[in-house]
Amino acid sequence: MDYFIGALKKYADFTGRARRKEYWMFMLIYLIIQVVLSVLGLDLALMVLGLGLLVPSLSLGARRLHDTGRSGWWQLIYLVPLIGLIVMIVFLAQDSHDENDYGVNPKAGVPA
């Protein structure tokens, strides 16, 4: 849950880098909340959640792409049907690069 709260604290921060674990844990918790709201039939709450977490999702995605050495603008590839989703999953699943234009490796000095 710390990763979810941490991403919300950096609500619109498109600078820096995000580790792979931070990104995927945020997405997992987001998906679980969506499934629970959907099963309960709370469509309005589901829509409000989606709108409320749009900016944090985009900013976290940009920081994750920065960690792989890419610009956050690569998220626009989602607009290409199916192929865009596959390419983004590959990009987001890649390991962190060493120090790059977006900062130092967030895994540096962190025990695995």
PDB file of C-alpha atoms in Angstrom:
ATOM      1  CA  MET A   1       0.000   0.000   0.000  1.00  0.00           C
ATOM      2  CA  ASP A   2       3.030   2.261   0.519  1.00  0.00           C
ATOM      3  CA  TYR A   3       3.679   2.309  -3.227  1.00  0.00           C
ATOM      4  CA  PHE A   4       0.121   3.424  -3.925  1.00  0.00           C
ATOM      5  CA  ILE A   5       0.264   6.216  -1.349  1.00  0.00           C
ATOM      6  CA  GLY A   6       3.760   7.207  -2.536  1.00  0.00           C
ATOM      7  CA  ALA A   7       2.494   7.594  -6.101  1.00  0.00           C
ATOM      8  CA  LEU A   8      -0.408   9.722  -4.880  1.00  0.00           C
ATOM      9  CA  LYS A   9       1.991  11.966  -2.957  1.00  0.00           C
ATOM     10  CA  LYS A  10       3.805  12.625  -6.249  1.00  0.00           C
ATOM     11  CA  TYR A  11       0.418  13.361  -7.866  1.00  0.00           C
ATOM     12  CA  ALA A  12       1.612  15.425 -10.831  1.00  0.00           C
ATOM     13  CA  ASP A  13       5.387  15.017 -10.600  1.00  0.00           C
ATOM     14  CA  PHE A  14       6.548  14.034 -14.077  1.00  0.00           C
ATOM     15  CA  THR A  15      10.239  14.393 -13.178  1.00  0.00           C
ATOM     16  CA  GLY A  16      12.597  11.801 -11.794  1.00  0.00           C
ATOM     17  CA  ARG A  17      12.462   8.044 -11.970  1.00  0.00           C
ATOM     18  CA  ALA A  18      10.272   5.243 -10.597  1.00  0.00           C
ATOM     19  CA  ARG A  19      11.347   1.666  -9.963  1.00  0.00           C
ATOM     20  CA  ARG A  20       9.647  -1.225 -11.669  1.00  0.00           C
ATOM     21  CA  LYS A  21       8.200  -2.482  -8.360  1.00  0.00           C
ATOM     22  CA  GLU A  22       6.705   0.930  -7.549  1.00  0.00           C
ATOM     23  CA  TYR A  23       4.925   1.087 -10.911  1.00  0.00           C
ATOM     24  CA  TRP A  24       3.554  -2.463 -10.949  1.00  0.00           C
ATOM     25  CA  MET A  25       2.438  -2.405  -7.297  1.00  0.00           C
ATOM     26  CA  PHE A  26       0.530   0.832  -7.952  1.00  0.00           C
ATOM     27  CA  MET A  27      -1.140  -0.747 -10.989  1.00  0.00           C
ATOM     28  CA  LEU A  28      -1.989  -3.925  -9.038  1.00  0.00           C
ATOM     29  CA  ILE A  29      -3.661  -2.005  -6.205  1.00  0.00           C
ATOM     30  CA  TYR A  30      -5.456   0.220  -8.735  1.00  0.00           C
ATOM     31  CA  LEU A  31      -6.755  -2.888 -10.548  1.00  0.00           C
ATOM     32  CA  ILE A  32      -7.922  -4.529  -7.304  1.00  0.00           C
ATOM     33  CA  ILE A  33      -9.842  -1.390  -6.316  1.00  0.00           C
ATOM     34  CA  GLN A  34     -11.433  -1.234  -9.779  1.00  0.00           C
ATOM     35  CA  VAL A  35     -12.497  -4.886  -9.638  1.00  0.00           C
ATOM     36  CA  VAL A  36     -14.021  -4.489  -6.161  1.00  0.00           C
ATOM     37  CA  LEU A  37     -15.965  -1.380  -7.187  1.00  0.00           C
ATOM     38  CA  SER A  38     -17.109  -3.090 -10.378  1.00  0.00           C
ATOM     39  CA  VAL A  39     -18.305  -6.217  -8.530  1.00  0.00           C
ATOM     40  CA  LEU A  40     -20.176  -4.035  -6.045  1.00  0.00           C
ATOM     41  CA  GLY A  41     -21.838  -2.236  -8.955  1.00  0.00           C
ATOM     42  CA  LEU A  42     -20.562   1.188  -7.918  1.00  0.00           C
ATOM     43  CA  ASP A  43     -20.200   2.561 -11.432  1.00  0.00           C
ATOM     44  CA  LEU A  44     -20.167   6.210 -10.367  1.00  0.00           C
ATOM     45  CA  ALA A  45     -17.417   5.559  -7.822  1.00  0.00           C
ATOM     46  CA  LEU A  46     -15.501   3.625 -10.502  1.00  0.00           C
ATOM     47  CA  MET A  47     -15.717   6.584 -12.868  1.00  0.00           C
ATOM     48  CA  VAL A  48     -14.631   9.060 -10.177  1.00  0.00           C
ATOM     49  CA  LEU A  49     -11.709   6.791  -9.259  1.00  0.00           C
ATOM     50  CA  GLY A  50     -10.638   6.566 -12.897  1.00  0.00           C
ATOM     51  CA  LEU A  51     -10.734  10.324 -13.349  1.00  0.00           C
ATOM     52  CA  GLY A  52      -9.042  10.968 -10.014  1.00  0.00           C
ATOM     53  CA  LEU A  53      -6.162   8.587 -10.701  1.00  0.00           C
ATOM     54  CA  LEU A  54      -5.613   9.561 -14.342  1.00  0.00           C
ATOM     55  CA  VAL A  55      -2.912  12.146 -13.611  1.00  0.00           C
ATOM     56  CA  PRO A  56      -1.066  10.013 -11.014  1.00  0.00           C
ATOM     57  CA  SER A  57      -1.091   7.080 -13.441  1.00  0.00           C
ATOM     58  CA  LEU A  58       0.347   9.208 -16.237  1.00  0.00           C
ATOM     59  CA  SER A  59       2.993  10.769 -14.004  1.00  0.00           C
ATOM     60  CA  LEU A  60       4.045   7.389 -12.605  1.00  0.00           C
ATOM     61  CA  GLY A  61       4.181   5.979 -16.131  1.00  0.00           C
ATOM     62  CA  ALA A  62       6.394   8.878 -17.230  1.00  0.00           C
ATOM     63  CA  ARG A  63       8.729   8.351 -14.265  1.00  0.00           C
ATOM     64  CA  ARG A  64       8.876   4.609 -15.026  1.00  0.00           C
ATOM     65  CA  LEU A  65       9.775   5.337 -18.653  1.00  0.00           C
ATOM     66  CA  HIS A  66      12.437   7.774 -17.440  1.00  0.00           C
ATOM     67  CA  ASP A  67      13.919   4.883 -15.461  1.00  0.00           C
ATOM     68  CA  THR A  68      14.301   2.912 -18.694  1.00  0.00           C
ATOM     69  CA  GLY A  69      15.928   5.882 -20.438  1.00  0.00           C
ATOM     70  CA  ARG A  70      12.868   6.976 -22.426  1.00  0.00           C
ATOM     71  CA  SER A  71      10.806  10.129 -22.484  1.00  0.00           C
ATOM     72  CA  GLY A  72       7.391  10.131 -20.836  1.00  0.00           C
ATOM     73  CA  TRP A  73       5.945  11.093 -24.210  1.00  0.00           C
ATOM     74  CA  TRP A  74       6.275   7.439 -25.201  1.00  0.00           C
ATOM     75  CA  GLN A  75       2.949   6.946 -23.397  1.00  0.00           C
ATOM     76  CA  LEU A  76       1.267   8.332 -26.502  1.00  0.00           C
ATOM     77  CA  ILE A  77       1.975   4.971 -28.136  1.00  0.00           C
ATOM     78  CA  TYR A  78      -1.035   3.694 -26.158  1.00  0.00           C
ATOM     79  CA  LEU A  79      -3.111   5.398 -28.856  1.00  0.00           C
ATOM     80  CA  VAL A  80      -1.992   2.749 -31.376  1.00  0.00           C
ATOM     81  CA  PRO A  81      -4.451  -0.127 -30.943  1.00  0.00           C
ATOM     82  CA  LEU A  82      -3.025  -3.366 -29.475  1.00  0.00           C
ATOM     83  CA  ILE A  83       0.548  -2.820 -30.715  1.00  0.00           C
ATOM     84  CA  GLY A  84       0.882   0.257 -28.497  1.00  0.00           C
ATOM     85  CA  LEU A  85      -0.175  -1.710 -25.411  1.00  0.00           C
ATOM     86  CA  ILE A  86       2.275  -4.518 -26.173  1.00  0.00           C
ATOM     87  CA  VAL A  87       5.165  -2.090 -26.739  1.00  0.00           C
ATOM     88  CA  MET A  88       4.396  -0.223 -23.516  1.00  0.00           C
ATOM     89  CA  ILE A  89       4.274  -3.429 -21.472  1.00  0.00           C
ATOM     90  CA  VAL A  90       7.717  -4.334 -22.821  1.00  0.00           C
ATOM     91  CA  PHE A  91       9.076  -0.851 -22.032  1.00  0.00           C
ATOM     92  CA  LEU A  92       7.579  -0.761 -18.537  1.00  0.00           C
ATOM     93  CA  ALA A  93       8.796  -4.252 -17.659  1.00  0.00           C
ATOM     94  CA  GLN A  94      12.435  -3.516 -18.516  1.00  0.00           C
ATOM     95  CA  ASP A  95      15.011  -3.161 -15.758  1.00  0.00           C
ATOM     96  CA  SER A  96      16.354   0.189 -14.579  1.00  0.00           C
ATOM     97  CA  HIS A  97      19.194   1.779 -16.501  1.00  0.00           C
ATOM     98  CA  ASP A  98      22.192   3.299 -14.788  1.00  0.00           C
ATOM     99  CA  GLU A  99      22.354   7.053 -14.308  1.00  0.00           C
ATOM    100  CA  ASN A 100      20.751   8.858 -17.242  1.00  0.00           C
ATOM    101  CA  ASP A 101      19.342  12.297 -18.150  1.00  0.00           C
ATOM    102  CA  TYR A 102      16.496  11.811 -15.665  1.00  0.00           C
ATOM    103  CA  GLY A 103      18.625  11.152 -12.587  1.00  0.00           C
ATOM    104  CA  VAL A 104      20.475   8.440 -10.747  1.00  0.00           C
ATOM    105  CA  ASN A 105      19.333   4.838 -10.682  1.00  0.00           C
ATOM    106  CA  PRO A 106      16.709   4.527  -7.882  1.00  0.00           C
ATOM    107  CA  LYS A 107      17.939   0.995  -7.184  1.00  0.00           C
ATOM    108  CA  ALA A 108      21.456   2.225  -6.374  1.00  0.00           C
ATOM    109  CA  GLY A 109      22.174   1.446  -2.748  1.00  0.00           C
ATOM    110  CA  VAL A 110      18.816  -0.269  -2.180  1.00  0.00           C
ATOM    111  CA  PRO A 111      19.008  -3.905  -1.047  1.00  0.00           C
ATOM    112  CA  ALA A 112      17.081  -6.284  -3.304  1.00  0.00           C
TER     113      ALA A 112
END
